[in-house]
Short mmCIF file of C-alpha atoms in Angstrom, two decimals:
data_model
loop_
_atom_site.label_atom_id
_atom_site.label_comp_id
_atom_site.label_asym_id
_atom_site.label_seq_id
_atom_site.Cartn_x
_atom_site.Cartn_y
_atom_site.Cartn_z
CA MET A 92 0.09 -0.04 0.05
CA GLU A 93 1.45 3.43 -1.01
CA GLU A 94 2.04 5.61 1.84
CA GLY A 95 0.75 8.45 -0.36
CA LEU A 96 -2.62 7.15 -1.11
CA SER A 97 -3.00 6.19 2.49
CA ARG A 98 -2.10 9.88 3.20
CA GLU A 99 -4.47 11.22 0.58
CA LEU A 100 -7.48 8.94 1.45
CA LEU A 101 -7.29 10.17 5.12
CA GLU A 102 -6.96 13.87 4.07
CA SER A 103 -9.95 13.62 1.66
CA ALA A 104 -12.36 11.97 4.60
CA ARG A 105 -10.90 14.98 6.85
CA GLY A 106 -11.73 17.49 4.64
CA ARG A 107 -14.34 19.86 6.14
CA GLU A 108 -17.50 19.17 3.78
CA PHE A 109 -16.74 15.36 3.76
CA PHE A 110 -16.44 15.36 7.35
CA GLU A 111 -19.56 17.37 8.11
CA TRP A 112 -21.48 15.13 5.66
CA MET A 113 -20.43 11.78 7.60
CA LYS A 114 -21.48 13.48 10.86
CA GLY A 115 -24.66 14.48 9.20
CA VAL A 116 -25.42 10.75 8.22
CA ARG A 117 -24.63 9.31 11.50
CA ARG A 118 -26.57 12.04 13.13
CA LYS A 119 -29.76 11.41 11.34
CA ILE A 120 -29.52 7.55 12.01
CA HIS A 121 -28.58 8.35 15.47
CA GLN A 122 -32.13 9.99 16.03
CA HIS A 123 -34.07 7.28 14.10
CA PRO A 124 -32.89 4.07 15.70
CA GLU A 125 -34.51 0.90 14.48
CA LEU A 126 -34.08 -2.43 15.80
CA GLY A 127 -33.00 -5.73 13.91
CA PHE A 128 -34.72 -6.39 10.81
CA GLU A 129 -36.79 -3.16 11.15
CA GLU A 130 -34.10 -0.86 9.63
CA HIS A 131 -36.22 0.60 7.01
CA LYS A 132 -35.68 4.42 7.26
CA THR A 133 -31.97 3.60 7.92
CA SER A 134 -31.91 1.30 4.70
CA GLN A 135 -33.81 3.84 2.80
CA LEU A 136 -31.08 6.65 3.73
CA ILE A 137 -28.31 4.41 2.90
CA ARG A 138 -29.98 3.85 -0.61
CA ALA A 139 -30.47 7.67 -1.16
CA GLU A 140 -26.78 8.14 -0.31
CA LEU A 141 -25.60 5.47 -2.65
CA ASP A 142 -28.05 6.92 -5.35
CA SER A 143 -26.64 10.43 -5.13
CA LEU A 144 -22.99 8.59 -5.50
CA GLU A 145 -24.02 6.87 -8.63
CA ILE A 146 -23.19 3.58 -7.21
CA GLY A 147 -25.36 0.53 -7.86
CA TYR A 148 -26.59 -1.83 -5.31
CA GLN A 149 -28.69 -5.03 -4.57
CA TRP A 150 -31.80 -4.37 -2.30
CA PRO A 151 -33.66 -5.81 -0.24
CA VAL A 152 -30.94 -8.33 1.12
CA ALA A 153 -32.26 -10.07 4.41
CA LYS A 154 -35.21 -7.68 4.47
CA THR A 155 -33.47 -4.47 4.94
CA GLY A 156 -30.00 -5.24 4.04
CA VAL A 157 -27.97 -3.28 1.07
CA VAL A 158 -25.07 -4.72 -0.84
CA ALA A 159 -23.62 -2.24 -3.23
CA SER A 160 -20.72 -2.47 -5.58
CA ILE A 161 -17.93 -0.40 -6.87
CA GLY A 162 -15.51 -1.37 -9.46
CA SER A 163 -14.92 -3.35 -12.78
CA GLY A 164 -17.30 -6.16 -11.52
CA ALA A 165 -14.66 -8.78 -12.03
CA GLN A 166 -12.46 -10.83 -9.52
CA PRO A 167 -11.26 -10.39 -6.91
CA THR A 168 -14.17 -9.15 -4.92
CA PHE A 169 -13.33 -7.59 -1.52
CA ALA A 170 -16.24 -6.68 1.07
CA LEU A 171 -16.62 -4.17 3.68
CA ARG A 172 -19.29 -4.53 6.13
CA ALA A 173 -21.06 -2.34 8.41
CA ASP A 174 -24.30 -3.21 10.74
CA MET A 175 -27.42 -0.97 11.03
CA ASP A 176 -29.46 -1.89 13.67
CA ALA A 177 -29.63 -0.30 17.29
CA LEU A 178 -30.65 -1.36 20.90
CA PRO A 179 -33.79 -1.63 23.00
CA LEU A 180 -32.37 0.87 25.16
CA GLN A 181 -33.27 4.30 26.53
CA GLU A 182 -30.89 6.78 25.74
CA LEU A 183 -29.55 8.86 28.83
CA VAL A 184 -27.02 11.30 26.87
CA ASP A 185 -28.50 14.72 27.05
CA TRP A 186 -27.36 16.24 23.74
CA GLU A 187 -28.87 17.77 20.56
CA TYR A 188 -28.96 14.86 18.25
CA LYS A 189 -29.94 12.20 21.16
CA SER A 190 -32.49 9.65 20.11
CA LYS A 191 -35.90 10.55 19.16
CA ILE A 192 -37.49 6.88 19.75
CA ASP A 193 -38.20 6.18 23.42
CA GLY A 194 -36.69 2.85 24.45
CA LYS A 195 -34.39 2.72 21.36
CA MET A 196 -30.80 3.98 21.10
CA HIS A 197 -27.62 3.29 18.81
CA ALA A 198 -25.53 2.59 21.88
CA CYS A 199 -23.16 -0.15 19.96
CA GLY A 200 -22.01 2.61 17.20
CA HIS A 201 -23.82 1.10 14.35
CA ASP A 202 -24.85 4.55 13.07
CA SER A 203 -21.15 5.41 13.10
CA HIS A 204 -20.40 2.36 10.99
CA VAL A 205 -22.79 3.04 8.56
CA ALA A 206 -21.45 6.72 8.23
CA MET A 207 -17.80 5.32 7.86
CA LEU A 208 -18.68 2.94 5.34
CA LEU A 209 -20.57 5.49 3.14
CA GLY A 210 -17.62 7.54 3.66
CA ALA A 211 -15.48 4.84 2.32
CA ALA A 212 -18.07 4.43 -0.58
CA LYS A 213 -17.29 8.02 -1.68
CA LEU A 214 -13.75 7.76 -1.42
CA LEU A 215 -13.79 4.38 -3.49
CA GLN A 216 -16.36 5.59 -6.00
CA ALA A 217 -13.90 8.68 -6.54
CA ARG A 218 -11.27 6.27 -7.36
CA ARG A 219 -13.20 3.72 -9.05
CA GLY A 220 -10.91 3.74 -12.15
CA MET A 221 -7.99 2.37 -10.28
CA LEU A 222 -9.71 -0.55 -8.80
CA LYS A 223 -8.29 -3.90 -10.02
CA GLY A 224 -11.44 -5.85 -9.26
CA THR A 225 -14.61 -4.86 -7.20
CA VAL A 226 -15.37 -3.95 -3.70
CA LYS A 227 -18.75 -4.85 -2.25
CA LEU A 228 -20.25 -2.53 0.60
CA VAL A 229 -22.47 -4.82 2.82
CA PHE A 230 -25.02 -2.72 4.97
CA GLN A 231 -26.15 -5.61 7.35
CA PRO A 232 -29.36 -5.72 9.42
CA GLY A 233 -29.72 -7.63 12.66
CA GLU A 234 -26.34 -7.83 14.25
CA GLU A 235 -27.75 -7.52 17.91
CA GLY A 236 -29.15 -11.03 18.41
CA TYR A 237 -30.77 -11.69 15.26
CA ALA A 238 -27.71 -13.40 13.48
CA GLY A 239 -28.09 -10.68 10.16
CA ALA A 240 -24.65 -12.02 8.99
CA TYR A 241 -26.14 -15.69 8.54
CA HIS A 242 -29.13 -14.21 6.86
CA MET A 243 -27.02 -12.24 4.39
CA LEU A 244 -24.86 -15.09 3.74
CA LYS A 245 -28.09 -17.43 3.41
CA GLU A 246 -29.45 -15.24 0.53
CA GLY A 247 -26.22 -15.52 -1.39
CA ALA A 248 -25.61 -12.23 -2.03
CA LEU A 249 -21.93 -12.53 -1.04
CA GLU A 250 -21.10 -15.92 -2.86
CA ASP A 251 -18.24 -14.24 -4.99
CA VAL A 252 -16.51 -12.42 -1.88
CA LYS A 253 -12.79 -13.48 -1.51
CA GLY A 254 -12.29 -11.44 1.72
CA MET A 255 -13.65 -9.10 4.21
CA LEU A 256 -13.32 -6.34 6.49
CA GLY A 257 -15.44 -5.02 9.26
CA LEU A 258 -14.99 -2.08 11.74
CA HIS A 259 -16.36 -1.41 14.95
CA VAL A 260 -15.85 1.51 17.33
CA ILE A 261 -14.52 0.96 20.79
CA PRO A 262 -14.49 3.05 23.62
CA THR A 263 -11.19 1.56 25.19
CA VAL A 264 -8.92 2.95 22.37
CA PRO A 265 -8.07 6.43 22.00
CA THR A 266 -9.57 8.31 19.05
CA GLY A 267 -7.36 8.28 16.17
CA GLY A 268 -6.06 4.47 17.03
CA ILE A 269 -7.03 1.02 15.70
CA ALA A 270 -6.64 -2.44 17.03
CA SER A 271 -7.34 -5.98 16.66
CA ARG A 272 -5.44 -9.11 16.82
CA ALA A 273 -5.08 -12.58 14.61
CA CYS A 274 -6.72 -15.45 15.21
CA PRO A 275 -9.50 -15.84 17.82
CA LEU A 276 -10.99 -12.65 18.93
CA LEU A 277 -14.28 -12.97 20.10
CA ALA A 278 -16.40 -15.91 21.79
CA GLY A 279 -18.61 -18.11 20.11
CA VAL A 280 -22.12 -17.59 21.74
CA GLY A 281 -25.33 -19.30 22.19
CA LEU A 282 -28.60 -18.44 23.94
CA PHE A 283 -30.82 -20.94 25.71
CA SER A 284 -34.36 -20.66 27.26
CA ALA A 285 -35.98 -23.20 29.40
CA THR A 286 -39.52 -23.69 30.69
CA ILE A 287 -39.65 -25.89 33.78
CA ARG A 288 -43.27 -27.20 34.38
CA GLY A 289 -44.45 -28.77 37.49
CA LYS A 290 -47.61 -28.53 39.37
CA GLY A 291 -48.63 -25.32 41.29
CA GLY A 292 -50.71 -24.90 44.52
CA HIS A 293 -50.66 -22.95 47.73
CA ALA A 294 -47.24 -22.20 49.46
CA ALA A 295 -48.71 -23.81 52.93
CA ASN A 296 -48.99 -27.32 51.11
CA PRO A 297 -45.67 -27.50 49.31
CA HIS A 298 -46.19 -31.50 49.72
CA MET A 299 -49.15 -31.39 47.18
CA THR A 300 -47.02 -29.50 44.45
CA LYS A 301 -44.25 -30.20 42.15
CA ASP A 302 -42.24 -27.08 42.63
CA PRO A 303 -40.69 -25.44 39.55
CA VAL A 304 -39.02 -22.49 41.33
CA LEU A 305 -36.99 -25.42 43.35
CA ALA A 306 -36.20 -27.49 40.34
CA ALA A 307 -35.01 -23.97 38.68
CA SER A 308 -33.07 -23.17 41.71
CA PHE A 309 -31.07 -26.25 41.59
CA ALA A 310 -30.64 -26.21 37.68
CA ILE A 311 -29.11 -22.62 38.17
CA LEU A 312 -26.71 -23.67 40.79
CA ALA A 313 -25.77 -27.06 38.44
CA LEU A 314 -25.18 -25.13 35.50
CA GLN A 315 -22.20 -23.07 36.95
CA GLN A 316 -20.50 -26.17 37.84
CA ILE A 317 -20.43 -26.93 34.07
CA VAL A 318 -17.57 -24.43 33.76
CA SER A 319 -15.96 -24.66 37.42
CA ARG A 320 -15.91 -28.22 37.65
CA GLU A 321 -16.11 -29.87 33.80
CA THR A 322 -13.97 -27.27 31.81
CA ASP A 323 -10.06 -27.26 31.67
CA PRO A 324 -9.19 -24.10 33.82
CA LEU A 325 -6.99 -23.46 30.79
CA GLU A 326 -10.00 -23.19 28.58
CA ALA A 327 -12.34 -20.01 28.23
CA GLY A 328 -16.04 -20.98 29.22
CA VAL A 329 -18.82 -19.12 30.41
CA VAL A 330 -22.39 -20.10 31.37
CA THR A 331 -24.62 -17.22 32.28
CA VAL A 332 -28.45 -17.22 33.66
CA GLY A 333 -29.62 -13.86 33.17
CA LEU A 334 -33.28 -14.33 33.06
CA VAL A 335 -35.72 -15.83 35.77
CA ASP A 336 -39.39 -15.37 35.23
CA GLY A 337 -42.14 -17.09 37.31
CA GLY A 338 -45.00 -16.55 39.88
CA GLN A 339 -47.23 -13.87 40.54
CA ALA A 340 -47.63 -14.07 44.07
CA ARG A 341 -45.52 -14.63 47.43
CA ASN A 342 -47.76 -17.49 48.92
CA VAL A 343 -48.52 -19.49 45.49
CA ILE A 344 -46.28 -22.08 43.99
CA PRO A 345 -46.35 -21.49 40.10
CA GLU A 346 -47.30 -24.01 37.72
CA SER A 347 -44.14 -23.17 35.62
CA LEU A 348 -41.09 -20.99 35.36
CA GLU A 349 -38.75 -19.83 32.85
CA ILE A 350 -35.13 -19.49 33.02
CA GLY A 351 -32.74 -18.20 30.14
CA GLY A 352 -29.11 -17.35 29.53
CA THR A 353 -26.14 -17.52 27.45
CA PHE A 354 -23.15 -19.72 26.91
CA ARG A 355 -19.75 -19.18 25.44
CA SER A 356 -16.55 -20.54 24.39
CA LEU A 357 -13.34 -19.79 22.37
CA THR A 358 -13.73 -23.09 20.63
CA SER A 359 -16.51 -24.78 18.51
CA GLN A 360 -15.99 -28.02 20.37
CA GLY A 361 -16.33 -26.05 23.64
CA LEU A 362 -19.43 -24.42 22.35
CA LEU A 363 -21.21 -27.85 21.41
CA TYR A 364 -20.18 -29.34 24.91
CA LEU A 365 -21.69 -26.30 26.78
CA GLN A 366 -25.02 -26.88 24.89
CA HIS A 367 -25.07 -30.48 25.17
CA ARG A 368 -24.67 -30.00 28.92
CA ILE A 369 -27.04 -27.09 29.80
CA LYS A 370 -29.92 -29.35 28.05
CA GLU A 371 -28.60 -32.24 30.06
CA VAL A 372 -28.42 -30.53 33.62
CA ILE A 373 -31.74 -28.62 33.05
CA GLU A 374 -33.85 -31.51 32.06
CA THR A 375 -32.29 -33.63 34.63
CA GLN A 376 -32.78 -31.30 37.52
CA ALA A 377 -36.36 -30.88 36.35
CA THR A 378 -37.10 -34.84 36.61
CA VAL A 379 -35.32 -34.83 40.01
CA HIS A 380 -37.85 -32.57 41.45
CA GLY A 381 -40.91 -34.25 39.55
CA CYS A 382 -41.05 -31.52 36.90
CA GLU A 383 -40.69 -31.45 33.09
CA ALA A 384 -38.43 -29.13 31.17
CA ALA A 385 -38.17 -27.95 27.63
CA VAL A 386 -34.84 -26.36 26.47
CA ASP A 387 -34.70 -24.08 23.25
CA PHE A 388 -31.46 -22.90 21.76
CA MET A 389 -33.15 -20.57 19.40
CA GLU A 390 -31.54 -22.50 16.43
CA GLU A 391 -34.05 -20.48 14.12
CA ARG A 392 -32.39 -17.21 15.11
CA GLY A 393 -28.94 -18.62 13.73
CA MET A 394 -27.70 -19.57 17.11
CA PRO A 395 -25.33 -20.06 18.37
CA HIS A 396 -22.64 -17.87 16.39
CA PRO A 397 -19.48 -19.36 15.87
CA VAL A 398 -16.15 -18.26 17.45
CA MET A 399 -14.87 -15.26 15.69
CA VAL A 400 -11.27 -15.95 14.05
CA ASN A 401 -9.60 -13.38 12.31
CA ASP A 402 -7.86 -14.53 9.16
CA GLU A 403 -4.22 -14.30 10.08
CA THR A 404 -2.91 -13.13 6.45
CA LEU A 405 -5.82 -10.58 6.12
CA TYR A 406 -4.91 -9.32 9.48
CA GLU A 407 -1.18 -9.05 8.83
CA HIS A 408 -2.25 -7.23 5.82
CA ALA A 409 -4.88 -4.76 7.29
CA ASN A 410 -2.39 -4.11 10.26
CA LYS A 411 0.30 -2.84 7.75
CA VAL A 412 -2.33 -0.75 6.02
CA GLY A 413 -3.38 0.77 9.57
CA GLU A 414 0.26 1.56 10.48
CA ILE A 415 1.07 3.54 7.23
CA LEU A 416 -2.59 5.38 7.83
CA VAL A 417 -2.49 6.30 11.48
CA GLY A 418 1.20 5.38 12.70
CA LYS A 419 2.76 2.47 14.44
CA PRO A 420 2.11 3.77 17.71
CA ASN A 421 -1.58 4.27 17.11
CA VAL A 422 -2.12 0.50 16.07
CA GLU A 423 -2.98 -1.71 19.26
CA LEU A 424 -3.09 -5.47 20.05
CA LEU A 425 -6.57 -6.23 21.17
CA PRO A 426 -7.26 -8.49 23.88
CA ILE A 427 -9.32 -11.68 23.39
CA THR A 428 -12.74 -11.27 24.98
CA MET A 429 -15.73 -13.29 25.69
CA GLY A 430 -18.02 -10.98 23.77
CA ALA A 431 -19.59 -12.11 20.46
CA GLU A 432 -20.49 -10.59 16.99
CA ASP A 433 -22.20 -12.10 14.40
CA PHE A 434 -19.40 -11.00 11.89
CA SER A 435 -17.97 -14.68 12.97
CA PHE A 436 -20.40 -16.23 10.52
CA TYR A 437 -18.40 -14.29 7.60
CA THR A 438 -15.11 -15.54 9.34
CA LYS A 439 -16.33 -19.07 9.14
CA LYS A 440 -17.49 -18.38 5.17
CA PHE A 441 -14.13 -16.78 3.68
CA PRO A 442 -11.07 -14.98 5.08
CA ALA A 443 -12.37 -12.07 6.96
CA VAL A 444 -11.13 -9.83 9.72
CA MET A 445 -12.56 -7.16 12.18
CA PHE A 446 -10.73 -4.24 13.49
CA THR A 447 -11.71 -1.62 16.03
CA VAL A 448 -11.50 2.00 15.55
CA GLY A 449 -10.70 4.13 18.70
CA ILE A 450 -13.42 6.77 20.16
CA LYS A 451 -11.97 7.03 23.42
CA ASN A 452 -11.95 10.87 24.64
CA GLU A 453 -12.55 11.46 28.23
CA THR A 454 -13.16 15.06 27.63
CA LEU A 455 -16.15 14.25 25.63
CA LYS A 456 -17.04 11.15 27.85
CA SER A 457 -17.06 8.99 24.83
CA ASP A 458 -15.26 6.28 27.30
CA TYR A 459 -18.58 4.47 28.30
CA ALA A 460 -18.83 0.94 27.66
CA LEU A 461 -20.68 -0.27 24.39
CA HIS A 462 -24.41 -1.15 25.37
CA SER A 463 -24.58 1.66 28.00
CA PRO A 464 -27.27 4.05 28.02
CA TYR A 465 -24.49 7.06 28.40
CA PHE A 466 -22.62 5.50 25.25
CA PHE A 467 -21.27 8.36 23.33
CA VAL A 468 -19.03 8.59 20.07
CA ASP A 469 -16.01 10.64 19.46
CA GLU A 470 -17.17 11.51 15.72
CA GLU A 471 -13.43 12.69 15.04
CA ALA A 472 -12.64 8.69 14.33
CA PHE A 473 -14.97 8.77 11.38
CA PRO A 474 -11.96 9.97 8.77
CA VAL A 475 -9.80 7.43 10.20
CA GLY A 476 -12.64 4.53 9.71
CA ALA A 477 -13.51 5.51 6.32
CA ALA A 478 -9.81 5.95 5.08
CA PHE A 479 -9.09 2.56 6.74
CA TYR A 480 -12.03 0.85 4.92
CA ALA A 481 -10.86 2.11 1.64
CA ALA A 482 -7.44 1.74 2.00
CA VAL A 483 -7.47 -1.95 3.02
CA ALA A 484 -10.06 -2.42 -0.11
CA ILE A 485 -7.61 -0.92 -2.38
CA SER A 486 -4.31 -2.60 -1.26
CA TYR A 487 -6.17 -5.96 -1.22
CA LEU A 488 -7.21 -5.56 -4.75
CA ASP A 489 -4.12 -4.43 -6.05
CA ARG A 490 -2.25 -7.35 -4.29
CA HIS A 491 -4.60 -10.14 -5.53
CA ALA A 492 -4.82 -8.69 -8.82
CA VAL A 493 -0.96 -9.12 -9.32
CA GLU A 494 -1.22 -12.68 -7.69
CA SER A 495 -3.87 -13.60 -10.19
CA GLU A 496 -1.87 -12.43 -13.01
CA THR A 497 1.22 -14.31 -12.06
CA HIS A 498 -0.92 -17.45 -11.66
CA SER A 499 -2.15 -16.78 -15.34
CA ILE A 500 1.07 -16.43 -16.83
CA LEU A 501 2.55 -19.56 -15.04
#
């Protein structure tokens, strides 16, 4: 990747008119957040901006998704991805462009991802004549628990993609920096919901009931032992029960009770083991207490998500581009966490890598965690994200076009 081109891309994205445009796009989306597979206005705004840039696109993909294309239409094809959906959360940040929709907020930065990818679209479209292949811009719905990536792949819109870059804002890296790592970055994740049915009755006569509260209590305790007593201490695993719902009166033993939670692992084998044991433990504990249990792993929603494994070669490539773009001191090694992202479905399909773009600015209070009602974004990060998207795509096409020509000569 030429240093001059990287600098040119970043300078273009930092231009006043360009930067104000990206901020405006993000703020419109931020004020009108939409949940997974309901991103109709967001999708409409994206299509309007693509139309103004004279960029062709496919729509709808997975209900509200948009896949645009820039370049020759020939191989190689490299994809850039941004998610679009918001969270069911009440925004508590008091600022001019706060959410206008009660109970909905862009608290994970997806509005920023869209703005940066549209910024990249503008940069790439202005340089479309130099693209040695095709860049696909993937505006994906339903990342927050809806497995939107799974559905985008299922509809076949990305069959010709040879590599992909996704960006995510992060409040632990200073604004202007980027961070990632090769190989496993985020955990595979599954969700579970279990309904335990017994026989209800008056609390004064427990002997005449089959108590689902007691069965659920024992099940919750036993689930914790899957990690503490069955999992190798050197392997990461999580089983968390975050939902208990049952009963309407203090002196009545209910007929049924629901528990729900999440399980996570950094290996596919670990994820399958946790799923198997969760079902076994809940059903067995229900039986011991004279109850019945039905366990649902929500597989119709694309669960569980696989482990997110960044392609090592693509990571090295993007990391070098990042060092040229923002300087080596501003490129960090991101720690592995047990969080999850449906970008993992792409990493299973073709070489893909996710990088984070720093937004931490304590003066702006943009250091609150993702999914916090106080989450705030330092918009000064947008030019870095847009230029990084574009620079990685251009350099990938340059490199792989040369490889293709070499193979054809041989």
